[in-house]
Short mmCIF file of C-alpha atoms and ligand atoms in Angstrom, two decimals:
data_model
loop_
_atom_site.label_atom_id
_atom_site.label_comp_id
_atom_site.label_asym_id
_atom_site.label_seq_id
_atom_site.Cartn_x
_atom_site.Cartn_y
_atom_site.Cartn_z
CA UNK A 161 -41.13 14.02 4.33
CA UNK A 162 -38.02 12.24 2.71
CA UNK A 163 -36.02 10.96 5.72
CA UNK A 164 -33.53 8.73 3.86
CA UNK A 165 -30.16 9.14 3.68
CA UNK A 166 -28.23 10.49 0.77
CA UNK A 167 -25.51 8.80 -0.99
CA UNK A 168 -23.01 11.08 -3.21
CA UNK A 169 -21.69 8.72 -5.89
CA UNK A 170 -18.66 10.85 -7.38
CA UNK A 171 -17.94 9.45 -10.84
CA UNK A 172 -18.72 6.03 -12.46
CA UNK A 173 -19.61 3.02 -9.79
CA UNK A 174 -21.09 -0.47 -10.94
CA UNK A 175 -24.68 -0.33 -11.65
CA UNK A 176 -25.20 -3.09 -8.96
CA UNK A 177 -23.81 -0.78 -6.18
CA UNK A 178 -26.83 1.94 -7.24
CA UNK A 179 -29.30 -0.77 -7.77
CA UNK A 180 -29.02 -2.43 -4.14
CA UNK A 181 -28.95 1.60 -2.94
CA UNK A 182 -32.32 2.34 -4.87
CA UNK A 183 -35.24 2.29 -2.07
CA UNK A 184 -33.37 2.00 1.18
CA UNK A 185 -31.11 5.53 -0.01
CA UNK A 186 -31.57 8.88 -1.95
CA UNK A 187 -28.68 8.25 -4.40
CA UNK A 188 -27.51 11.50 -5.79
CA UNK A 189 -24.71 11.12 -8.58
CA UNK A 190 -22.02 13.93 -9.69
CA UNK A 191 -19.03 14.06 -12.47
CA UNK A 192 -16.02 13.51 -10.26
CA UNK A 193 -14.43 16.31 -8.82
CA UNK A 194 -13.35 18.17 -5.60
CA UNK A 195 -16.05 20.32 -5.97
CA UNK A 196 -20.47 18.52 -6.29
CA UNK A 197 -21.59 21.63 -7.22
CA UNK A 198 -24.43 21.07 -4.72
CA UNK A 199 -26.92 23.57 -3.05
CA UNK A 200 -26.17 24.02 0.81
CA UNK A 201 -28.92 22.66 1.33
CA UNK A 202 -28.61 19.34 -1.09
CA UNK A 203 -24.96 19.23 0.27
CA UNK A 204 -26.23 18.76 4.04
CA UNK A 205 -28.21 15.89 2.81
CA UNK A 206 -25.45 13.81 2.06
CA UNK A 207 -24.87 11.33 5.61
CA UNK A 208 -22.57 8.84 2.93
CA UNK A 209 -20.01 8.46 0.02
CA UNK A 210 -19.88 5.15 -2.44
CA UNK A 211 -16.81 5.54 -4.86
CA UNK A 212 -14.45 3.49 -7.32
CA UNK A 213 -12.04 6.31 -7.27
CA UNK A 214 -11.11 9.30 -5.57
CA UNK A 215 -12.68 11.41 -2.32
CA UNK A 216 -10.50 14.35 -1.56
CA UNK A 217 -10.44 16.49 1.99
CA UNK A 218 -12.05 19.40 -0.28
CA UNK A 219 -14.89 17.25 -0.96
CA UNK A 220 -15.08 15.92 2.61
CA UNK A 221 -15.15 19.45 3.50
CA UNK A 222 -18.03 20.53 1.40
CA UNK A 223 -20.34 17.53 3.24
CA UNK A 224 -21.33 18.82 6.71
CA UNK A 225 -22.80 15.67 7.74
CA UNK A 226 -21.04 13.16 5.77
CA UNK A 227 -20.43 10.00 7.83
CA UNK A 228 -19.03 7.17 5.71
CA UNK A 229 -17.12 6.52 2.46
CA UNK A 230 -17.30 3.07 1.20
CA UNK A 231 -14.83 2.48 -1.48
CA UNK A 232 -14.93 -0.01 -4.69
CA UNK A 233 -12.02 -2.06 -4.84
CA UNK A 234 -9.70 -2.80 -1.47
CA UNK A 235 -7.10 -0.46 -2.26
CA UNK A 236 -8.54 2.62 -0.97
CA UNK A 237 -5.56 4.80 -2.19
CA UNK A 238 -8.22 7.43 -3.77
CA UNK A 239 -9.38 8.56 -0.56
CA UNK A 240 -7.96 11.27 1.46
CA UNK A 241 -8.33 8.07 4.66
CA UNK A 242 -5.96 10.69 7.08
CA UNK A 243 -8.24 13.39 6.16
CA UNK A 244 -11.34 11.00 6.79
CA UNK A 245 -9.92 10.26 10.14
CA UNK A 246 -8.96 13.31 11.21
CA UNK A 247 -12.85 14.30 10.52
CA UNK A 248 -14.43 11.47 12.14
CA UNK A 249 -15.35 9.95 8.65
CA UNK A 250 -15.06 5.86 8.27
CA UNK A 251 -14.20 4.64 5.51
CA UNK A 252 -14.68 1.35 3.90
CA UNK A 253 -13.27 -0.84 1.55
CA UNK A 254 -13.86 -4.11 0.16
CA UNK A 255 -11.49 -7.35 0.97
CA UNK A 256 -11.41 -10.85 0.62
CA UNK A 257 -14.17 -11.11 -2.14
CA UNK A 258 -11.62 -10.73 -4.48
CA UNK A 259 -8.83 -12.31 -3.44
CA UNK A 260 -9.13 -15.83 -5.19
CA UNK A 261 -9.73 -13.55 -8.73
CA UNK A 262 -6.77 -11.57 -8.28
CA UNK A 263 -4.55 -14.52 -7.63
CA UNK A 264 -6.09 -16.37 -10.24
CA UNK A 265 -5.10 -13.37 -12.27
CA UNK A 266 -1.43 -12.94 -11.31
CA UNK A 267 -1.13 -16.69 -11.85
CA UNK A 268 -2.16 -16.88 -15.46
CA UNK A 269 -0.11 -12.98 -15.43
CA UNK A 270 2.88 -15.17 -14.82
CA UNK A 271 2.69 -17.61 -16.83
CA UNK A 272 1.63 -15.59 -19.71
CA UNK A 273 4.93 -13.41 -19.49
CA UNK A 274 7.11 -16.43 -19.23
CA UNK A 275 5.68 -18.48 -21.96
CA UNK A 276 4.29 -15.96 -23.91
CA UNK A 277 1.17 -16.98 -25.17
CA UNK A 278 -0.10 -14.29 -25.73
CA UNK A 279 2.26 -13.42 -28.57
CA UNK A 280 2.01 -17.40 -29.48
CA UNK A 281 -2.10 -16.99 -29.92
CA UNK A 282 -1.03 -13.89 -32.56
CA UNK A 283 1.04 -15.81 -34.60
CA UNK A 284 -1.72 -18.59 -34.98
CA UNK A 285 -4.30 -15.70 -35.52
CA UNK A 286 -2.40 -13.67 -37.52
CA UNK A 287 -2.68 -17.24 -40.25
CA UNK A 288 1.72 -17.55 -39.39
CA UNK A 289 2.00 -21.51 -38.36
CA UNK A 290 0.00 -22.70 -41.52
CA UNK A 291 2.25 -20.00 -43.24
CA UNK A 292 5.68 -19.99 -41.68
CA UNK A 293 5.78 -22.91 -39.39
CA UNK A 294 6.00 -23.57 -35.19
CA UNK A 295 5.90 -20.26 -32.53
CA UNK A 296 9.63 -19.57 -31.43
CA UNK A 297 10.28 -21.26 -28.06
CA UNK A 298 9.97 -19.22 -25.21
CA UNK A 299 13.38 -18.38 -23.54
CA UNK A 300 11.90 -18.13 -20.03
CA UNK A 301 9.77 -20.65 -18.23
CA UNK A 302 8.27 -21.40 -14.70
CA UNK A 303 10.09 -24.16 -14.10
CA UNK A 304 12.59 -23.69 -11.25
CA UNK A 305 12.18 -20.18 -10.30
CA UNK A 306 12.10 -19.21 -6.96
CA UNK A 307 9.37 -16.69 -6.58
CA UNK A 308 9.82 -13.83 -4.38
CA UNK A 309 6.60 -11.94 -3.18
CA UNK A 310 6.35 -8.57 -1.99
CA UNK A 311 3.72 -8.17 0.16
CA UNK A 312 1.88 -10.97 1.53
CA UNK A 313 -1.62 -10.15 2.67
CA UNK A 314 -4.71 -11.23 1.60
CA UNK A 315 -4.08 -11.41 -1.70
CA UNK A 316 -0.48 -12.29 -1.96
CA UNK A 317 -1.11 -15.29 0.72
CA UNK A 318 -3.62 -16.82 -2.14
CA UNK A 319 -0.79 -16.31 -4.91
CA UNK A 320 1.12 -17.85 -2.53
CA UNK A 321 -0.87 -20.67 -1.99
CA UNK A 322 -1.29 -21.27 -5.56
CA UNK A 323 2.23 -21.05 -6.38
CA UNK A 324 2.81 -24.63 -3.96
CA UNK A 325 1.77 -26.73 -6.31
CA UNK A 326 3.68 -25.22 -9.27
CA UNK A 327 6.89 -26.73 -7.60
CA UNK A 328 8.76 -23.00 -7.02
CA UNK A 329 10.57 -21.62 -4.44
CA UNK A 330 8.50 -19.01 -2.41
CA UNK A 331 9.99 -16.02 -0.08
CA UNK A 332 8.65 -13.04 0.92
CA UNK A 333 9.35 -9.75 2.36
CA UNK A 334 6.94 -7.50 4.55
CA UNK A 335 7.54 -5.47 7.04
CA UNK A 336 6.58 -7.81 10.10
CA UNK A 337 7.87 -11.71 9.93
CA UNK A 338 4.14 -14.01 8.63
CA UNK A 339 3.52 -17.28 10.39
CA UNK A 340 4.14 -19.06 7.47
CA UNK A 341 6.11 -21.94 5.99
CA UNK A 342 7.93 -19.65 3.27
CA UNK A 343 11.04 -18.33 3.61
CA UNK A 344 11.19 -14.60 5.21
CA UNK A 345 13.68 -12.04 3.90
CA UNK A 346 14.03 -8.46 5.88
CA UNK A 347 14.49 -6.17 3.06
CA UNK A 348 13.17 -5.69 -0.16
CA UNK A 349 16.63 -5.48 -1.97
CA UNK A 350 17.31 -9.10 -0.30
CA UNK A 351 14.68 -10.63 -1.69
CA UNK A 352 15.39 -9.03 -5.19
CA UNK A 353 19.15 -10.42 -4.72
CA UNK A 354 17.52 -14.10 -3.35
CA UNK A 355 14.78 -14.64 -6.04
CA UNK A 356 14.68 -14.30 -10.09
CA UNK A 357 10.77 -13.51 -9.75
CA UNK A 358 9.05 -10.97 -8.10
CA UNK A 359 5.68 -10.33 -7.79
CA UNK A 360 4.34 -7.09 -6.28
CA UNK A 361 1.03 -6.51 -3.69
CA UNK A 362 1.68 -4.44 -2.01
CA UNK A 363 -0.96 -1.30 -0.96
CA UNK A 364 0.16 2.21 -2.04
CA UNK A 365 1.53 4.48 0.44
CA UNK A 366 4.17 6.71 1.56
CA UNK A 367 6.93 3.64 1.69
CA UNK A 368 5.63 1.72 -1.53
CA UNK A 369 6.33 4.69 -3.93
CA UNK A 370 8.90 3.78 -6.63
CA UNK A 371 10.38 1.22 -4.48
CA UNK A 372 11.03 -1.08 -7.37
CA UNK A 373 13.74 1.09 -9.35
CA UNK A 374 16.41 0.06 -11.08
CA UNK A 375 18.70 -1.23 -8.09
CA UNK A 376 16.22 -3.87 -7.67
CA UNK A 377 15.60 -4.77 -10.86
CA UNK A 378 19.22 -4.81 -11.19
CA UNK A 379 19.25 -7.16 -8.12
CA UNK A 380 16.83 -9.52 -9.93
CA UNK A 381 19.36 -10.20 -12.89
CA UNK A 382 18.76 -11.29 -16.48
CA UNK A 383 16.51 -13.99 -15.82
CA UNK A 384 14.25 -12.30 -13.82
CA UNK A 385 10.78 -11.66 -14.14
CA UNK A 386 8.92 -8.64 -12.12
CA UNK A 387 4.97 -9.24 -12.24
CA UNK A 388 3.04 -6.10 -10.78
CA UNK A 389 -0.63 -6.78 -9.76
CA UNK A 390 -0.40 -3.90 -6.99
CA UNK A 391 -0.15 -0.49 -7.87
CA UNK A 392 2.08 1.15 -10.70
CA UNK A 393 2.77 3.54 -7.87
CA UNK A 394 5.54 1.22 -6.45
CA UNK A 395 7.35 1.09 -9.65
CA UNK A 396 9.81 3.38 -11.29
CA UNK A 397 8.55 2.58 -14.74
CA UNK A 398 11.44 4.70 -16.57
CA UNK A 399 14.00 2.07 -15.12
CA UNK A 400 11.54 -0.88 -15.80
CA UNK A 401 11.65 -0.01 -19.56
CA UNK A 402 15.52 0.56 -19.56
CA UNK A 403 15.96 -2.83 -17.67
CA UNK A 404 13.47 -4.48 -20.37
CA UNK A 405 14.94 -3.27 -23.17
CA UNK A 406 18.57 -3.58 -22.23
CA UNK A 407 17.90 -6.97 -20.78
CA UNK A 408 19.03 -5.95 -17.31
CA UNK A 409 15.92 -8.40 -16.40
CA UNK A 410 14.24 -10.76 -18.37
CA UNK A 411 10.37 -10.36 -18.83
CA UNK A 412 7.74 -8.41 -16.94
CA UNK A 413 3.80 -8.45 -16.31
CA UNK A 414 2.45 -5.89 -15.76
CA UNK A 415 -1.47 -5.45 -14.66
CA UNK A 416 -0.99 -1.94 -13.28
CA UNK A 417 0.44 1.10 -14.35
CA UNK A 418 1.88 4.57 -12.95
CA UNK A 419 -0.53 6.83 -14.63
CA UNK A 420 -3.84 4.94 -15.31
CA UNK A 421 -5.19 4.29 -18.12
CA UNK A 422 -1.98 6.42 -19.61
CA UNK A 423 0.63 3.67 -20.38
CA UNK A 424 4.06 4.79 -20.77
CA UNK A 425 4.62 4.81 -24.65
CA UNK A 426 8.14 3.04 -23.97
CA UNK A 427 6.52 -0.19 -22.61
CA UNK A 428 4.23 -0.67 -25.78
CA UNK A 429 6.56 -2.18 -28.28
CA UNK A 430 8.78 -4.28 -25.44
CA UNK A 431 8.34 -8.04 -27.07
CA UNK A 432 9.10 -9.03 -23.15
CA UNK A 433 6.15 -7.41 -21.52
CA UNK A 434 2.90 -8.53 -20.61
CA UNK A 435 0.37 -5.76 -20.26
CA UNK A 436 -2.86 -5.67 -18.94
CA UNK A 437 -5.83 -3.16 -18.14
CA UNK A 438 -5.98 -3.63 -14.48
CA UNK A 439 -8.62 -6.42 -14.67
CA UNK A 440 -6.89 -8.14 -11.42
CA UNK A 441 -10.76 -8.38 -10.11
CA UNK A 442 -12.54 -7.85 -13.57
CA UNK A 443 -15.13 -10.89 -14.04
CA UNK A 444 -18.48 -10.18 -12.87
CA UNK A 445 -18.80 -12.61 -10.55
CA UNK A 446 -16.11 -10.41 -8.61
CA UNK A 447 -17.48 -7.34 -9.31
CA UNK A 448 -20.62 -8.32 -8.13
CA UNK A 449 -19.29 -9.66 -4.78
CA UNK A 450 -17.71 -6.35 -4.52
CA UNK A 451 -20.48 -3.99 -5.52
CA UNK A 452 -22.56 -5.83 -2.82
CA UNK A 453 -19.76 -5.33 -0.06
CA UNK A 454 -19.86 -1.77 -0.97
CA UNK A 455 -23.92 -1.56 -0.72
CA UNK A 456 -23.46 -4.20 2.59
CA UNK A 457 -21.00 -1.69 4.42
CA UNK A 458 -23.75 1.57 3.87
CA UNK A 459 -27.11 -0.53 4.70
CA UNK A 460 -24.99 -1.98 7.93
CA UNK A 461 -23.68 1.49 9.08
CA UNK A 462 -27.23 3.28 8.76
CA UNK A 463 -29.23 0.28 9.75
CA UNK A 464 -26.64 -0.46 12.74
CA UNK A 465 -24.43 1.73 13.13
CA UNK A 466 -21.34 -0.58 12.11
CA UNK A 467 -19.93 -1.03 9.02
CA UNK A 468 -18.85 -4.66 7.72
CA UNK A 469 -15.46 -3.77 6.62
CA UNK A 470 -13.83 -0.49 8.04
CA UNK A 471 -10.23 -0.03 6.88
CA UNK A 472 -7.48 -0.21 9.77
CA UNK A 473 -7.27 3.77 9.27
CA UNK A 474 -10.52 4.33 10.82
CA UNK A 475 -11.56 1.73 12.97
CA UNK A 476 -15.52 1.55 14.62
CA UNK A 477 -16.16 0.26 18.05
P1 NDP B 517 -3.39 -6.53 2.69
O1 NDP B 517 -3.47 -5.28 3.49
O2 NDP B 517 -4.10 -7.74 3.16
O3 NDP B 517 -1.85 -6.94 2.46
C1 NDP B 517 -0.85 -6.01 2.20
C2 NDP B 517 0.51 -6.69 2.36
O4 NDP B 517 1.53 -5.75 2.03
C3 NDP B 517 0.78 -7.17 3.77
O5 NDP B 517 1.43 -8.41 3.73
C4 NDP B 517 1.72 -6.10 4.34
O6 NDP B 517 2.53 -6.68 5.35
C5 NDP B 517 2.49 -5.69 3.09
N1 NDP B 517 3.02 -4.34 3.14
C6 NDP B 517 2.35 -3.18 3.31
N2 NDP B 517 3.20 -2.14 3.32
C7 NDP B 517 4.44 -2.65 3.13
C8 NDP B 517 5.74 -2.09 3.08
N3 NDP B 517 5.92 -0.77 3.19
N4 NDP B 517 6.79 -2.92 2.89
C9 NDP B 517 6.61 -4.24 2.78
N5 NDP B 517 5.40 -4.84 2.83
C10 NDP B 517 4.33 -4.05 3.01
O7 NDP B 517 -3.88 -6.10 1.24
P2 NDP B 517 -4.47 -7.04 0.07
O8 NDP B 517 -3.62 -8.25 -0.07
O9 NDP B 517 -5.94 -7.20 0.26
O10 NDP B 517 -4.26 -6.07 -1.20
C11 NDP B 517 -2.97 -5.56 -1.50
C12 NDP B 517 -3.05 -4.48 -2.56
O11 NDP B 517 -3.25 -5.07 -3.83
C13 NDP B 517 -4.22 -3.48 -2.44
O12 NDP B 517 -3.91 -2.46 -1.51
C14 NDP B 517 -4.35 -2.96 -3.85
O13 NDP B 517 -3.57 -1.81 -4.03
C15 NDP B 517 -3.78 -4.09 -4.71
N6 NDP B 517 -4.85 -4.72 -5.53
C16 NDP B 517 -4.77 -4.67 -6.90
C17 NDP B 517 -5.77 -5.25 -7.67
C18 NDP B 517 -5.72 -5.20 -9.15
O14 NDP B 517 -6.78 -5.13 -9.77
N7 NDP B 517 -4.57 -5.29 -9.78
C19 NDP B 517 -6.94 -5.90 -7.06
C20 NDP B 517 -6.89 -5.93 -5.63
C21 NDP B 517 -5.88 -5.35 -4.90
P3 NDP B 517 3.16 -5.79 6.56
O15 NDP B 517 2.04 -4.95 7.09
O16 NDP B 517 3.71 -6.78 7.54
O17 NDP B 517 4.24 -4.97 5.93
#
């Protein structure tokens, strides 16, 4: 008889998370949904979860014996993790393996929307020096900014960290006071008034949502720059395409978006935004790293009985 446990893959995952499952798991994979459409009996097979997006309480619900959720990606956002708690469920994510990409990314994010090369590598492409001479000079540049972060966590430490050597300014604002050398603000709307560049990681919860409206961006003034690597979540993008187009700030990058992959139509012609497809974590070195945490976290919780990574929410003994 088949003793192995069965994982419920909901959705699209990366192919390396179902090859290191093959052998050691019964991997059983369904369109995404509330609802597997499984048998009772095929449903009270299913001891684990791996996802790159959602997990509901109605889909909880349908798994008698489900056990553990291990999430792609270390914002774990798409799972019900209350619900999971309430029911005994762990769930896992997967940190650190991607923070040096991600800061990497907001980096280049940055400099990108203040210099604009993007836009410059057009006009070369598009045959425009050889035809109509140099790129306009970018308005904005890096040079002298003091860069405000919101959040600083794993991630936002390594942004940090590579903003030193760039010569900026660096505060922060969390909710508890880091031990670290930059300069602390309490509030969000401080740091908006203290910095001209803000740069968002923060998680997406409850106190993250919209946060970044148009008081702040006000706050920031017309030089400032807001670069989301986040979640679109914690931006009100209605007032971030007001503020860009009535200059209210200066420039914006922006790797994440409200309604994903739906991008508000009203940031697509704005000459001042940077836009890109979430691909914070998108090389495949990352993604690797990350579809083995994933595969890690279920071989270590059935092999013994502890995951690698368990998210704060649901902590293991
Ligand atoms: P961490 O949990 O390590 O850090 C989160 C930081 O946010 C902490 O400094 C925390 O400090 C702060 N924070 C949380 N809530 C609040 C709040 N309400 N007000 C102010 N600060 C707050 O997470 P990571 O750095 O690993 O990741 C951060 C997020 O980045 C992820 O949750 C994910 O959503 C996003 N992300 C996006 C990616 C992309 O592809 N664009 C890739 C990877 C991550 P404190 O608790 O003191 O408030």
């Amino acid at each position: 008889t088949d003793t192995k446990p069965t994982v419920l893959v909901p959705g699209k995952i990366h192919p390396r998370v179902l090859e290191r499952l093959q052998g050691q798991f019964d991997v059983l994979q369904v369109p995404v949904g509330d609802d597997p459409a499984l048998s009772d009996e095929q449903a009270a097979t299913v001891r684990a979860i791996a996802v790159a997006g959602a997990v509901s309480e109605t889909l909880m619900a349908a798994l008698p014996n489900l056990e553990v959720i291990a999430n792609f990606g270390v914002g774990y956002d798409g799972v019900d993790v209350a619900a999971a708690a309430k029911r005994g469920i762990v769930v896992t994510n997967t940190p650190d393996v991607l923070n040096d990409e991600v800061a990497d990314t907001t980096i280049a994010l940055l400099l990108n929307t203040v210099r604009r090369f993007y836009a410059a590598e057009t006009w070369l492409r598009d045959g425009k020096w050889e035809s109509e001479g140099p790129f306009a000079l970018s308005p904005l540049s890096l040079k002298d900014r003091h860069v405000g972060l919101y959040g600083l966590g794993r991630i936002g430490q390594e942004i940090a960290r590579r903003l030193e050597p760039f010569k900026v300014k660096i505060s922060y604002h969390t909710r508890s006071k880091k031990d670290v050398s930059y300069t602390y603000v309490g509030s969000l709307k401080e740091l908006a008034q203290s910095v001209d560049t803000l740069i968002c990681i923060v998680p997406k919860t409850d106190e993250t949502h919209k946060v970044i409206d148009a008081e702040i961006l006000a706050a920031l003034g017309d030089n400032g720059v807001l670069i989301n690597v986040g979640r679109g979540w914690s931006v009100d993008e209605d007032a971030l395409i007001a503020a860009l187009e009535k200059g209210t700030i200066a420039a914006a990058g922006l790797d994440v978006f409200y309604d994903e992959p739906h991008v508000s139509k009203g940031l697509m012609p704005l000459a001042n935004a940077t836009l890109l497809p979430h691909v914070a974590s998108a090389s495949v070195p990352t993604r690797n790293a990350m579809a083995d945490l994933v595969a890690d976290n279920l071989m270590s919780w059935f092999d013994k009985g502890k995951p690698v990574t368990p998210v704060a929410e649901t902590p293991v003994k």
